[in-house]
JSON list of C-alpha atoms in Angstrom, two decimals:
[
{"chain": "A", "resi": 1259, "resn": "LYS", "atom": "CA", "xyz": [-16.97, -6.69, -19.95]},
{"chain": "A", "resi": 1260, "resn": "ALA", "atom": "CA", "xyz": [-15.08, -3.53, -20.49]},
{"chain": "A", "resi": 1261, "resn": "GLY", "atom": "CA", "xyz": [-14.22, -0.98, -18.67]},
{"chain": "A", "resi": 1262, "resn": "VAL", "atom": "CA", "xyz": [-14.32, 2.80, -19.21]},
{"chain": "A", "resi": 1263, "resn": "THR", "atom": "CA", "xyz": [-11.68, 4.24, -21.42]},
{"chain": "A", "resi": 1264, "resn": "GLN", "atom": "CA", "xyz": [-10.84, 7.13, -21.95]},
{"chain": "A", "resi": 1265, "resn": "THR", "atom": "CA", "xyz": [-8.60, 8.61, -24.76]},
{"chain": "A", "resi": 1266, "resn": "PRO", "atom": "CA", "xyz": [-5.98, 10.22, -25.94]},
{"chain": "A", "resi": 1267, "resn": "ARG", "atom": "CA", "xyz": [-4.42, 9.07, -22.11]},
{"chain": "A", "resi": 1268, "resn": "TYR", "atom": "CA", "xyz": [-2.06, 12.09, -22.20]},
{"chain": "A", "resi": 1269, "resn": "LEU", "atom": "CA", "xyz": [-1.99, 15.48, -23.73]},
{"chain": "A", "resi": 1270, "resn": "ILE", "atom": "CA", "xyz": [0.36, 17.91, -23.45]},
{"chain": "A", "resi": 1271, "resn": "LYS", "atom": "CA", "xyz": [-1.37, 21.28, -25.77]},
{"chain": "A", "resi": 1272, "resn": "THR", "atom": "CA", "xyz": [-0.17, 24.94, -25.51]},
{"chain": "A", "resi": 1273, "resn": "ARG", "atom": "CA", "xyz": [-1.84, 27.74, -24.31]},
{"chain": "A", "resi": 1274, "resn": "GLY", "atom": "CA", "xyz": [-4.75, 29.47, -25.97]},
{"chain": "A", "resi": 1275, "resn": "GLN", "atom": "CA", "xyz": [-5.57, 25.67, -28.09]},
{"chain": "A", "resi": 1276, "resn": "GLN", "atom": "CA", "xyz": [-8.41, 23.77, -27.45]},
{"chain": "A", "resi": 1277, "resn": "VAL", "atom": "CA", "xyz": [-8.37, 20.01, -26.33]},
{"chain": "A", "resi": 1278, "resn": "THR", "atom": "CA", "xyz": [-11.51, 17.72, -27.01]},
{"chain": "A", "resi": 1279, "resn": "LEU", "atom": "CA", "xyz": [-11.92, 14.64, -24.72]},
{"chain": "A", "resi": 1280, "resn": "SER", "atom": "CA", "xyz": [-13.60, 11.07, -25.48]},
{"chain": "A", "resi": 1281, "resn": "CYS", "atom": "CA", "xyz": [-15.01, 8.76, -22.59]},
{"chain": "A", "resi": 1282, "resn": "SER", "atom": "CA", "xyz": [-16.52, 4.97, -23.38]},
{"chain": "A", "resi": 1283, "resn": "PRO", "atom": "CA", "xyz": [-18.98, 4.59, -20.90]},
{"chain": "A", "resi": 1284, "resn": "ILE", "atom": "CA", "xyz": [-19.51, 1.11, -19.65]},
{"chain": "A", "resi": 1285, "resn": "SER", "atom": "CA", "xyz": [-21.88, -1.27, -21.65]},
{"chain": "A", "resi": 1286, "resn": "GLY", "atom": "CA", "xyz": [-25.25, -0.24, -21.28]},
{"chain": "A", "resi": 1287, "resn": "HIS", "atom": "CA", "xyz": [-24.43, 3.00, -18.78]},
{"chain": "A", "resi": 1288, "resn": "ARG", "atom": "CA", "xyz": [-26.32, 5.34, -19.67]},
{"chain": "A", "resi": 1289, "resn": "SER", "atom": "CA", "xyz": [-24.75, 8.88, -17.39]},
{"chain": "A", "resi": 1290, "resn": "VAL", "atom": "CA", "xyz": [-21.14, 9.71, -18.01]},
{"chain": "A", "resi": 1291, "resn": "SER", "atom": "CA", "xyz": [-19.71, 12.50, -15.43]},
{"chain": "A", "resi": 1292, "resn": "TRP", "atom": "CA", "xyz": [-16.55, 13.78, -15.57]},
{"chain": "A", "resi": 1293, "resn": "TYR", "atom": "CA", "xyz": [-14.22, 15.23, -13.12]},
{"chain": "A", "resi": 1294, "resn": "GLN", "atom": "CA", "xyz": [-10.90, 17.79, -12.65]},
{"chain": "A", "resi": 1295, "resn": "GLN", "atom": "CA", "xyz": [-8.20, 15.96, -10.34]},
{"chain": "A", "resi": 1296, "resn": "THR", "atom": "CA", "xyz": [-5.12, 18.84, -9.47]},
{"chain": "A", "resi": 1297, "resn": "PRO", "atom": "CA", "xyz": [-3.35, 18.91, -6.70]},
{"chain": "A", "resi": 1298, "resn": "GLY", "atom": "CA", "xyz": [-4.24, 22.13, -5.04]},
{"chain": "A", "resi": 1299, "resn": "GLN", "atom": "CA", "xyz": [-8.19, 21.50, -5.46]},
{"chain": "A", "resi": 1300, "resn": "GLY", "atom": "CA", "xyz": [-8.77, 17.12, -5.06]},
{"chain": "A", "resi": 1301, "resn": "LEU", "atom": "CA", "xyz": [-11.38, 16.33, -7.46]},
{"chain": "A", "resi": 1302, "resn": "GLN", "atom": "CA", "xyz": [-13.63, 18.63, -8.75]},
{"chain": "A", "resi": 1303, "resn": "PHE", "atom": "CA", "xyz": [-16.96, 18.00, -10.37]},
{"chain": "A", "resi": 1304, "resn": "LEU", "atom": "CA", "xyz": [-17.96, 19.01, -14.12]},
{"chain": "A", "resi": 1305, "resn": "PHE", "atom": "CA", "xyz": [-20.42, 18.16, -15.80]},
{"chain": "A", "resi": 1306, "resn": "GLU", "atom": "CA", "xyz": [-23.00, 15.04, -16.18]},
{"chain": "A", "resi": 1307, "resn": "TYR", "atom": "CA", "xyz": [-24.97, 13.25, -19.47]},
{"chain": "A", "resi": 1308, "resn": "PHE", "atom": "CA", "xyz": [-27.42, 11.08, -18.83]},
{"chain": "A", "resi": 1309, "resn": "SER", "atom": "CA", "xyz": [-29.51, 10.49, -22.27]},
{"chain": "A", "resi": 1310, "resn": "GLU", "atom": "CA", "xyz": [-27.60, 13.24, -24.17]},
{"chain": "A", "resi": 1311, "resn": "THR", "atom": "CA", "xyz": [-28.92, 16.03, -22.30]},
{"chain": "A", "resi": 1312, "resn": "GLN", "atom": "CA", "xyz": [-26.86, 17.99, -19.51]},
{"chain": "A", "resi": 1313, "resn": "ARG", "atom": "CA", "xyz": [-28.18, 16.84, -16.19]},
{"chain": "A", "resi": 1314, "resn": "ASN", "atom": "CA", "xyz": [-25.85, 18.69, -13.99]},
{"chain": "A", "resi": 1315, "resn": "LYS", "atom": "CA", "xyz": [-22.85, 21.14, -13.93]},
{"chain": "A", "resi": 1316, "resn": "GLY", "atom": "CA", "xyz": [-20.50, 21.85, -11.50]},
{"chain": "A", "resi": 1317, "resn": "ASN", "atom": "CA", "xyz": [-18.76, 25.33, -11.14]},
{"chain": "A", "resi": 1318, "resn": "PHE", "atom": "CA", "xyz": [-16.22, 26.17, -14.13]},
{"chain": "A", "resi": 1319, "resn": "PRO", "atom": "CA", "xyz": [-16.32, 28.20, -16.97]},
{"chain": "A", "resi": 1320, "resn": "GLY", "atom": "CA", "xyz": [-17.85, 28.08, -19.62]},
{"chain": "A", "resi": 1321, "resn": "ARG", "atom": "CA", "xyz": [-14.59, 26.85, -21.42]},
{"chain": "A", "resi": 1322, "resn": "PHE", "atom": "CA", "xyz": [-15.06, 23.82, -20.36]},
{"chain": "A", "resi": 1323, "resn": "SER", "atom": "CA", "xyz": [-18.28, 22.38, -22.47]},
{"chain": "A", "resi": 1324, "resn": "GLY", "atom": "CA", "xyz": [-19.25, 18.48, -23.43]},
{"chain": "A", "resi": 1325, "resn": "ARG", "atom": "CA", "xyz": [-22.03, 16.54, -24.76]},
{"chain": "A", "resi": 1326, "resn": "GLN", "atom": "CA", "xyz": [-23.09, 12.86, -25.04]},
{"chain": "A", "resi": 1327, "resn": "PHE", "atom": "CA", "xyz": [-24.29, 11.30, -28.10]},
{"chain": "A", "resi": 1328, "resn": "SER", "atom": "CA", "xyz": [-27.09, 8.42, -28.97]},
{"chain": "A", "resi": 1329, "resn": "ASN", "atom": "CA", "xyz": [-24.47, 5.78, -28.21]},
{"chain": "A", "resi": 1330, "resn": "SER", "atom": "CA", "xyz": [-23.74, 7.02, -24.59]},
{"chain": "A", "resi": 1331, "resn": "ARG", "atom": "CA", "xyz": [-20.03, 8.58, -25.69]},
{"chain": "A", "resi": 1332, "resn": "SER", "atom": "CA", "xyz": [-18.96, 11.25, -24.27]},
{"chain": "A", "resi": 1333, "resn": "GLU", "atom": "CA", "xyz": [-16.77, 14.31, -25.00]},
{"chain": "A", "resi": 1334, "resn": "MET", "atom": "CA", "xyz": [-15.47, 17.60, -23.42]},
{"chain": "A", "resi": 1335, "resn": "ASN", "atom": "CA", "xyz": [-14.02, 20.43, -24.82]},
{"chain": "A", "resi": 1336, "resn": "VAL", "atom": "CA", "xyz": [-11.58, 23.54, -23.00]},
{"chain": "A", "resi": 1337, "resn": "SER", "atom": "CA", "xyz": [-11.10, 26.43, -25.65]},
{"chain": "A", "resi": 1338, "resn": "THR", "atom": "CA", "xyz": [-8.27, 28.52, -24.74]},
{"chain": "A", "resi": 1339, "resn": "LEU", "atom": "CA", "xyz": [-6.40, 26.39, -23.07]},
{"chain": "A", "resi": 1340, "resn": "GLU", "atom": "CA", "xyz": [-4.55, 28.07, -19.51]},
{"chain": "A", "resi": 1341, "resn": "LEU", "atom": "CA", "xyz": [-1.94, 26.61, -16.88]},
{"chain": "A", "resi": 1342, "resn": "GLY", "atom": "CA", "xyz": [-4.35, 26.16, -14.71]},
{"chain": "A", "resi": 1343, "resn": "ASP", "atom": "CA", "xyz": [-5.95, 23.74, -16.84]},
{"chain": "A", "resi": 1344, "resn": "SER", "atom": "CA", "xyz": [-3.60, 20.97, -16.22]},
{"chain": "A", "resi": 1345, "resn": "ALA", "atom": "CA", "xyz": [-4.61, 18.22, -13.94]},
{"chain": "A", "resi": 1346, "resn": "LEU", "atom": "CA", "xyz": [-5.98, 14.88, -14.96]},
{"chain": "A", "resi": 1347, "resn": "TYR", "atom": "CA", "xyz": [-9.76, 14.15, -16.44]},
{"chain": "A", "resi": 1348, "resn": "LEU", "atom": "CA", "xyz": [-12.02, 11.20, -15.17]},
{"chain": "A", "resi": 1349, "resn": "CYS", "atom": "CA", "xyz": [-14.59, 10.09, -16.48]},
{"chain": "A", "resi": 1350, "resn": "ALA", "atom": "CA", "xyz": [-17.35, 8.04, -14.89]},
{"chain": "A", "resi": 1351, "resn": "SER", "atom": "CA", "xyz": [-19.58, 6.16, -15.63]},
{"chain": "A", "resi": 1352, "resn": "SER", "atom": "CA", "xyz": [-23.33, 4.30, -14.10]},
{"chain": "A", "resi": 1353, "resn": "LEU", "atom": "CA", "xyz": [-26.92, 2.87, -14.84]},
{"chain": "A", "resi": 1354, "resn": "ALA", "atom": "CA", "xyz": [-28.21, 5.64, -13.45]},
{"chain": "A", "resi": 1355, "resn": "VAL", "atom": "CA", "xyz": [-31.62, 3.50, -12.75]},
{"chain": "A", "resi": 1356, "resn": "SER", "atom": "CA", "xyz": [-31.38, 3.89, -8.71]},
{"chain": "A", "resi": 1357, "resn": "GLY", "atom": "CA", "xyz": [-29.59, 6.38, -7.05]},
{"chain": "A", "resi": 1358, "resn": "ALA", "atom": "CA", "xyz": [-29.38, 4.65, -3.56]},
{"chain": "A", "resi": 1359, "resn": "THR", "atom": "CA", "xyz": [-27.09, 1.62, -5.71]},
{"chain": "A", "resi": 1360, "resn": "ASP", "atom": "CA", "xyz": [-25.24, 3.43, -7.87]},
{"chain": "A", "resi": 1361, "resn": "THR", "atom": "CA", "xyz": [-21.99, 2.82, -8.35]},
{"chain": "A", "resi": 1362, "resn": "GLN", "atom": "CA", "xyz": [-19.51, 5.00, -10.14]},
{"chain": "A", "resi": 1363, "resn": "TYR", "atom": "CA", "xyz": [-16.88, 3.88, -12.27]},
{"chain": "A", "resi": 1364, "resn": "PHE", "atom": "CA", "xyz": [-14.10, 5.72, -13.23]},
{"chain": "A", "resi": 1365, "resn": "GLY", "atom": "CA", "xyz": [-11.83, 5.68, -16.36]},
{"chain": "A", "resi": 1366, "resn": "PRO", "atom": "CA", "xyz": [-7.87, 5.73, -16.74]},
{"chain": "A", "resi": 1367, "resn": "GLY", "atom": "CA", "xyz": [-8.51, 9.82, -16.98]},
{"chain": "A", "resi": 1368, "resn": "THR", "atom": "CA", "xyz": [-6.70, 12.18, -19.35]},
{"chain": "A", "resi": 1369, "resn": "ARG", "atom": "CA", "xyz": [-3.66, 13.70, -18.08]},
{"chain": "A", "resi": 1370, "resn": "LEU", "atom": "CA", "xyz": [-3.43, 16.81, -19.52]},
{"chain": "A", "resi": 1371, "resn": "THR", "atom": "CA", "xyz": [-0.48, 19.31, -19.58]},
{"chain": "A", "resi": 1372, "resn": "VAL", "atom": "CA", "xyz": [-0.97, 22.85, -20.67]},
{"chain": "A", "resi": 1373, "resn": "LEU", "atom": "CA", "xyz": [2.63, 24.87, -21.69]},
{"chain": "B", "resi": 1468, "resn": "LYS", "atom": "CA", "xyz": [-23.09, 22.76, 0.33]},
{"chain": "B", "resi": 1469, "resn": "GLN", "atom": "CA", "xyz": [-21.60, 19.40, 1.07]},
{"chain": "B", "resi": 1470, "resn": "GLU", "atom": "CA", "xyz": [-18.00, 19.53, 2.69]},
{"chain": "B", "resi": 1471, "resn": "VAL", "atom": "CA", "xyz": [-16.07, 16.37, 2.65]},
{"chain": "B", "resi": 1472, "resn": "THR", "atom": "CA", "xyz": [-13.29, 15.85, 4.77]},
{"chain": "B", "resi": 1473, "resn": "GLN", "atom": "CA", "xyz": [-10.60, 12.52, 5.28]},
{"chain": "B", "resi": 1474, "resn": "ILE", "atom": "CA", "xyz": [-8.45, 12.74, 7.69]},
{"chain": "B", "resi": 1475, "resn": "PRO", "atom": "CA", "xyz": [-5.96, 12.01, 8.07]},
{"chain": "B", "resi": 1476, "resn": "ALA", "atom": "CA", "xyz": [-3.75, 13.24, 4.44]},
{"chain": "B", "resi": 1477, "resn": "ALA", "atom": "CA", "xyz": [-1.65, 10.11, 5.22]},
{"chain": "B", "resi": 1478, "resn": "LEU", "atom": "CA", "xyz": [-1.03, 7.10, 7.05]},
{"chain": "B", "resi": 1479, "resn": "SER", "atom": "CA", "xyz": [1.99, 4.71, 7.13]},
{"chain": "B", "resi": 1480, "resn": "VAL", "atom": "CA", "xyz": [1.44, 1.72, 9.37]},
{"chain": "B", "resi": 1481, "resn": "PRO", "atom": "CA", "xyz": [3.56, -1.84, 9.14]},
{"chain": "B", "resi": 1482, "resn": "GLU", "atom": "CA", "xyz": [2.43, -5.49, 7.26]},
{"chain": "B", "resi": 1483, "resn": "GLY", "atom": "CA", "xyz": [-0.17, -6.86, 8.93]},
{"chain": "B", "resi": 1484, "resn": "GLU", "atom": "CA", "xyz": [-1.50, -4.30, 10.93]},
{"chain": "B", "resi": 1485, "resn": "ASN", "atom": "CA", "xyz": [-5.47, -3.10, 10.68]},
{"chain": "B", "resi": 1486, "resn": "LEU", "atom": "CA", "xyz": [-5.75, 0.36, 8.58]},
{"chain": "B", "resi": 1487, "resn": "VAL", "atom": "CA", "xyz": [-8.69, 2.61, 9.56]},
{"chain": "B", "resi": 1488, "resn": "LEU", "atom": "CA", "xyz": [-9.80, 5.50, 7.66]},
{"chain": "B", "resi": 1489, "resn": "ASN", "atom": "CA", "xyz": [-12.30, 8.31, 7.95]},
{"chain": "B", "resi": 1490, "resn": "CYS", "atom": "CA", "xyz": [-14.75, 9.96, 6.41]},
{"chain": "B", "resi": 1491, "resn": "SER", "atom": "CA", "xyz": [-16.59, 12.89, 7.33]},
{"chain": "B", "resi": 1492, "resn": "PHE", "atom": "CA", "xyz": [-19.61, 14.99, 5.04]},
{"chain": "B", "resi": 1493, "resn": "THR", "atom": "CA", "xyz": [-21.87, 17.92, 6.31]},
{"chain": "B", "resi": 1494, "resn": "ASP", "atom": "CA", "xyz": [-24.54, 17.14, 5.08]},
{"chain": "B", "resi": 1495, "resn": "SER", "atom": "CA", "xyz": [-26.47, 14.44, 5.99]},
{"chain": "B", "resi": 1496, "resn": "ALA", "atom": "CA", "xyz": [-29.03, 14.17, 3.18]},
{"chain": "B", "resi": 1497, "resn": "ILE", "atom": "CA", "xyz": [-27.20, 12.05, 0.93]},
{"chain": "B", "resi": 1498, "resn": "TYR", "atom": "CA", "xyz": [-27.97, 8.61, -1.55]},
{"chain": "B", "resi": 1499, "resn": "ASN", "atom": "CA", "xyz": [-24.91, 7.45, -0.89]},
{"chain": "B", "resi": 1500, "resn": "LEU", "atom": "CA", "xyz": [-20.94, 6.57, 0.22]},
{"chain": "B", "resi": 1501, "resn": "GLN", "atom": "CA", "xyz": [-18.48, 5.37, -2.18]},
{"chain": "B", "resi": 1502, "resn": "TRP", "atom": "CA", "xyz": [-15.43, 4.83, -1.26]},
{"chain": "B", "resi": 1503, "resn": "PHE", "atom": "CA", "xyz": [-12.25, 4.51, -3.69]},
{"chain": "B", "resi": 1504, "resn": "ARG", "atom": "CA", "xyz": [-8.80, 3.97, -3.71]},
{"chain": "B", "resi": 1505, "resn": "GLN", "atom": "CA", "xyz": [-6.42, 5.28, -6.81]},
{"chain": "B", "resi": 1506, "resn": "ASP", "atom": "CA", "xyz": [-2.94, 3.91, -7.23]},
{"chain": "B", "resi": 1507, "resn": "PRO", "atom": "CA", "xyz": [-0.32, 6.93, -8.53]},
{"chain": "B", "resi": 1508, "resn": "GLY", "atom": "CA", "xyz": [-1.34, 8.66, -11.66]},
{"chain": "B", "resi": 1509, "resn": "LYS", "atom": "CA", "xyz": [-3.92, 5.80, -12.58]},
{"chain": "B", "resi": 1510, "resn": "GLY", "atom": "CA", "xyz": [-8.12, 6.82, -12.33]},
{"chain": "B", "resi": 1511, "resn": "LEU", "atom": "CA", "xyz": [-10.47, 5.31, -9.22]},
{"chain": "B", "resi": 1512, "resn": "THR", "atom": "CA", "xyz": [-10.79, 1.87, -8.55]},
{"chain": "B", "resi": 1513, "resn": "SER", "atom": "CA", "xyz": [-14.44, 1.34, -6.68]},
{"chain": "B", "resi": 1514, "resn": "LEU", "atom": "CA", "xyz": [-14.04, -0.33, -3.60]},
{"chain": "B", "resi": 1515, "resn": "LEU", "atom": "CA", "xyz": [-17.66, -0.13, -1.70]},
{"chain": "B", "resi": 1516, "resn": "LEU", "atom": "CA", "xyz": [-20.92, 1.29, -1.99]},
{"chain": "B", "resi": 1517, "resn": "ILE", "atom": "CA", "xyz": [-23.06, 1.83, 1.34]},
{"chain": "B", "resi": 1518, "resn": "GLN", "atom": "CA", "xyz": [-26.79, 2.96, 1.05]},
{"chain": "B", "resi": 1519, "resn": "SER", "atom": "CA", "xyz": [-27.84, 5.33, 3.17]},
{"chain": "B", "resi": 1520, "resn": "SER", "atom": "CA", "xyz": [-30.52, 3.06, 4.46]},
{"chain": "B", "resi": 1521, "resn": "GLN", "atom": "CA", "xyz": [-27.27, 1.02, 6.05]},
{"chain": "B", "resi": 1522, "resn": "ARG", "atom": "CA", "xyz": [-24.90, 0.76, 8.52]},
{"chain": "B", "resi": 1523, "resn": "GLU", "atom": "CA", "xyz": [-22.56, -1.09, 6.88]},
{"chain": "B", "resi": 1524, "resn": "GLN", "atom": "CA", "xyz": [-20.63, -2.82, 3.86]},
{"chain": "B", "resi": 1525, "resn": "THR", "atom": "CA", "xyz": [-18.10, -5.55, 3.56]},
{"chain": "B", "resi": 1526, "resn": "SER", "atom": "CA", "xyz": [-16.15, -6.78, 0.67]},
{"chain": "B", "resi": 1527, "resn": "GLY", "atom": "CA", "xyz": [-13.51, -9.20, 1.81]},
{"chain": "B", "resi": 1528, "resn": "ARG", "atom": "CA", "xyz": [-10.61, -7.36, 3.50]},
{"chain": "B", "resi": 1529, "resn": "LEU", "atom": "CA", "xyz": [-12.33, -4.81, 3.60]},
{"chain": "B", "resi": 1530, "resn": "ASN", "atom": "CA", "xyz": [-15.65, -3.15, 5.60]},
{"chain": "B", "resi": 1531, "resn": "ALA", "atom": "CA", "xyz": [-17.09, 0.19, 6.16]},
{"chain": "B", "resi": 1532, "resn": "SER", "atom": "CA", "xyz": [-19.20, 1.52, 7.89]},
{"chain": "B", "resi": 1533, "resn": "LEU", "atom": "CA", "xyz": [-22.23, 4.33, 7.96]},
{"chain": "B", "resi": 1534, "resn": "ASP", "atom": "CA", "xyz": [-23.48, 6.84, 10.40]},
{"chain": "B", "resi": 1535, "resn": "LYS", "atom": "CA", "xyz": [-25.27, 9.50, 8.54]},
{"chain": "B", "resi": 1536, "resn": "SER", "atom": "CA", "xyz": [-26.48, 11.35, 11.70]},
{"chain": "B", "resi": 1537, "resn": "SER", "atom": "CA", "xyz": [-22.54, 12.49, 12.81]},
{"chain": "B", "resi": 1538, "resn": "GLY", "atom": "CA", "xyz": [-22.22, 12.40, 9.34]},
{"chain": "B", "resi": 1539, "resn": "ARG", "atom": "CA", "xyz": [-19.27, 9.83, 9.37]},
{"chain": "B", "resi": 1540, "resn": "SER", "atom": "CA", "xyz": [-18.05, 6.80, 7.42]},
{"chain": "B", "resi": 1541, "resn": "THR", "atom": "CA", "xyz": [-15.06, 4.25, 8.31]},
{"chain": "B", "resi": 1542, "resn": "LEU", "atom": "CA", "xyz": [-13.23, 1.75, 5.81]},
{"chain": "B", "resi": 1543, "resn": "TYR", "atom": "CA", "xyz": [-11.40, -0.44, 7.75]},
{"chain": "B", "resi": 1544, "resn": "ILE", "atom": "CA", "xyz": [-8.78, -3.21, 6.31]},
{"chain": "B", "resi": 1545, "resn": "ALA", "atom": "CA", "xyz": [-7.60, -5.88, 7.99]},
{"chain": "B", "resi": 1546, "resn": "ALA", "atom": "CA", "xyz": [-4.37, -7.47, 7.82]},
{"chain": "B", "resi": 1547, "resn": "SER", "atom": "CA", "xyz": [-2.92, -4.62, 5.79]},
{"chain": "B", "resi": 1548, "resn": "GLN", "atom": "CA", "xyz": [-0.60, -5.63, 3.11]},
{"chain": "B", "resi": 1549, "resn": "PRO", "atom": "CA", "xyz": [2.13, -3.80, 0.80]},
{"chain": "B", "resi": 1550, "resn": "GLY", "atom": "CA", "xyz": [-0.25, -4.18, -2.22]},
{"chain": "B", "resi": 1551, "resn": "ASP", "atom": "CA", "xyz": [-2.82, -1.73, 0.51]},
{"chain": "B", "resi": 1552, "resn": "SER", "atom": "CA", "xyz": [-0.68, 1.53, -0.09]},
{"chain": "B", "resi": 1553, "resn": "ALA", "atom": "CA", "xyz": [-2.84, 3.68, -2.00]},
{"chain": "B", "resi": 1554, "resn": "THR", "atom": "CA", "xyz": [-4.91, 6.87, -1.83]},
{"chain": "B", "resi": 1555, "resn": "TYR", "atom": "CA", "xyz": [-8.26, 6.18, -0.57]},
{"chain": "B", "resi": 1556, "resn": "LEU", "atom": "CA", "xyz": [-10.84, 8.49, -1.32]},
{"chain": "B", "resi": 1557, "resn": "CYS", "atom": "CA", "xyz": [-14.41, 8.74, -0.34]},
{"chain": "B", "resi": 1558, "resn": "ALA", "atom": "CA", "xyz": [-17.41, 10.05, -2.07]},
{"chain": "B", "resi": 1559, "resn": "VAL", "atom": "CA", "xyz": [-20.89, 11.66, -1.12]},
{"chain": "B", "resi": 1560, "resn": "ARG", "atom": "CA", "xyz": [-23.49, 10.97, -4.10]},
{"chain": "B", "resi": 1561, "resn": "PRO", "atom": "CA", "xyz": [-26.61, 13.74, -2.45]},
{"chain": "B", "resi": 1562, "resn": "HIS", "atom": "CA", "xyz": [-29.71, 12.45, -2.03]},
{"chain": "B", "resi": 1563, "resn": "ALA", "atom": "CA", "xyz": [-31.73, 15.47, -4.34]},
{"chain": "B", "resi": 1564, "resn": "LEU", "atom": "CA", "xyz": [-33.00, 15.12, -7.98]},
{"chain": "B", "resi": 1565, "resn": "ALA", "atom": "CA", "xyz": [-30.71, 18.06, -9.00]},
{"chain": "B", "resi": 1566, "resn": "ALA", "atom": "CA", "xyz": [-28.22, 16.58, -8.45]},
{"chain": "B", "resi": 1567, "resn": "GLY", "atom": "CA", "xyz": [-27.77, 14.21, -10.55]},
{"chain": "B", "resi": 1568, "resn": "ASN", "atom": "CA", "xyz": [-25.36, 11.70, -10.19]},
{"chain": "B", "resi": 1569, "resn": "LYS", "atom": "CA", "xyz": [-23.07, 14.34, -9.18]},
{"chain": "B", "resi": 1570, "resn": "LEU", "atom": "CA", "xyz": [-20.49, 13.43, -6.19]},
{"chain": "B", "resi": 1571, "resn": "THR", "atom": "CA", "xyz": [-18.32, 15.41, -3.51]},
{"chain": "B", "resi": 1572, "resn": "PHE", "atom": "CA", "xyz": [-14.67, 14.07, -2.89]},
{"chain": "B", "resi": 1573, "resn": "GLY", "atom": "CA", "xyz": [-13.14, 14.41, 0.01]},
{"chain": "B", "resi": 1574, "resn": "GLY", "atom": "CA", "xyz": [-9.11, 14.99, -0.25]},
{"chain": "B", "resi": 1575, "resn": "GLY", "atom": "CA", "xyz": [-7.76, 11.54, 0.05]},
{"chain": "B", "resi": 1576, "resn": "THR", "atom": "CA", "xyz": [-5.88, 9.55, 2.63]},
{"chain": "B", "resi": 1577, "resn": "ARG", "atom": "CA", "xyz": [-2.61, 7.89, 1.63]},
{"chain": "B", "resi": 1578, "resn": "VAL", "atom": "CA", "xyz": [-1.26, 5.08, 3.16]},
{"chain": "B", "resi": 1579, "resn": "LEU", "atom": "CA", "xyz": [1.68, 3.58, 2.71]},
{"chain": "B", "resi": 1580, "resn": "VAL", "atom": "CA", "xyz": [2.24, 0.03, 3.99]},
{"chain": "B", "resi": 1581, "resn": "LYS", "atom": "CA", "xyz": [5.94, -0.92, 4.66]},
{"chain": "B", "resi": 1582, "resn": "PRO", "atom": "CA", "xyz": [6.55, -4.73, 4.49]}
]
């Protein structure tokens, strides 16, 4: 069974640009979550999508948005990039059937560098 | 607000020694707690998931315990090997429907196993 895949793996952008990152969950998984990882703040939750609906959102500005498609694939978009958006963006998927036993599986991440 | 702490931030041991990694959390209302491993620049690999009703979980050389009432979990790695060198992160999932699949992470413990 293929794992969680994220594309692209690396991205370099300049301030003010926008970027779209993609995540394909494990087959059969309905929940996709996004996290930002930086050396200073660690891993922070961005948002979660379940059955094409945003189920939960972290404490990030409106420049960060996402969506989920009917095949559970998800994209996140960051508009008007700032230097502080440089980070490793991780996507996680889960079956979302049982809360207590629901393991989350992470992709390899997209390394975004904003110049 | 849930806070997750991992102390120490870094640990160095000689090969063969047992590793003991600590994780503490402030809100005991959790669905589960997961331990992850992260190699430099890579995504997260799920190691163990302990449900809130469980006291411990084992997989090979790994054993994780959970004391929900005191807000603590410990990951034991027996007979450490240089290949165990990585950053280990714990994450808790809150026991609240509104929280969905959101995980709150600790800052991680960076482990170096010296040959």
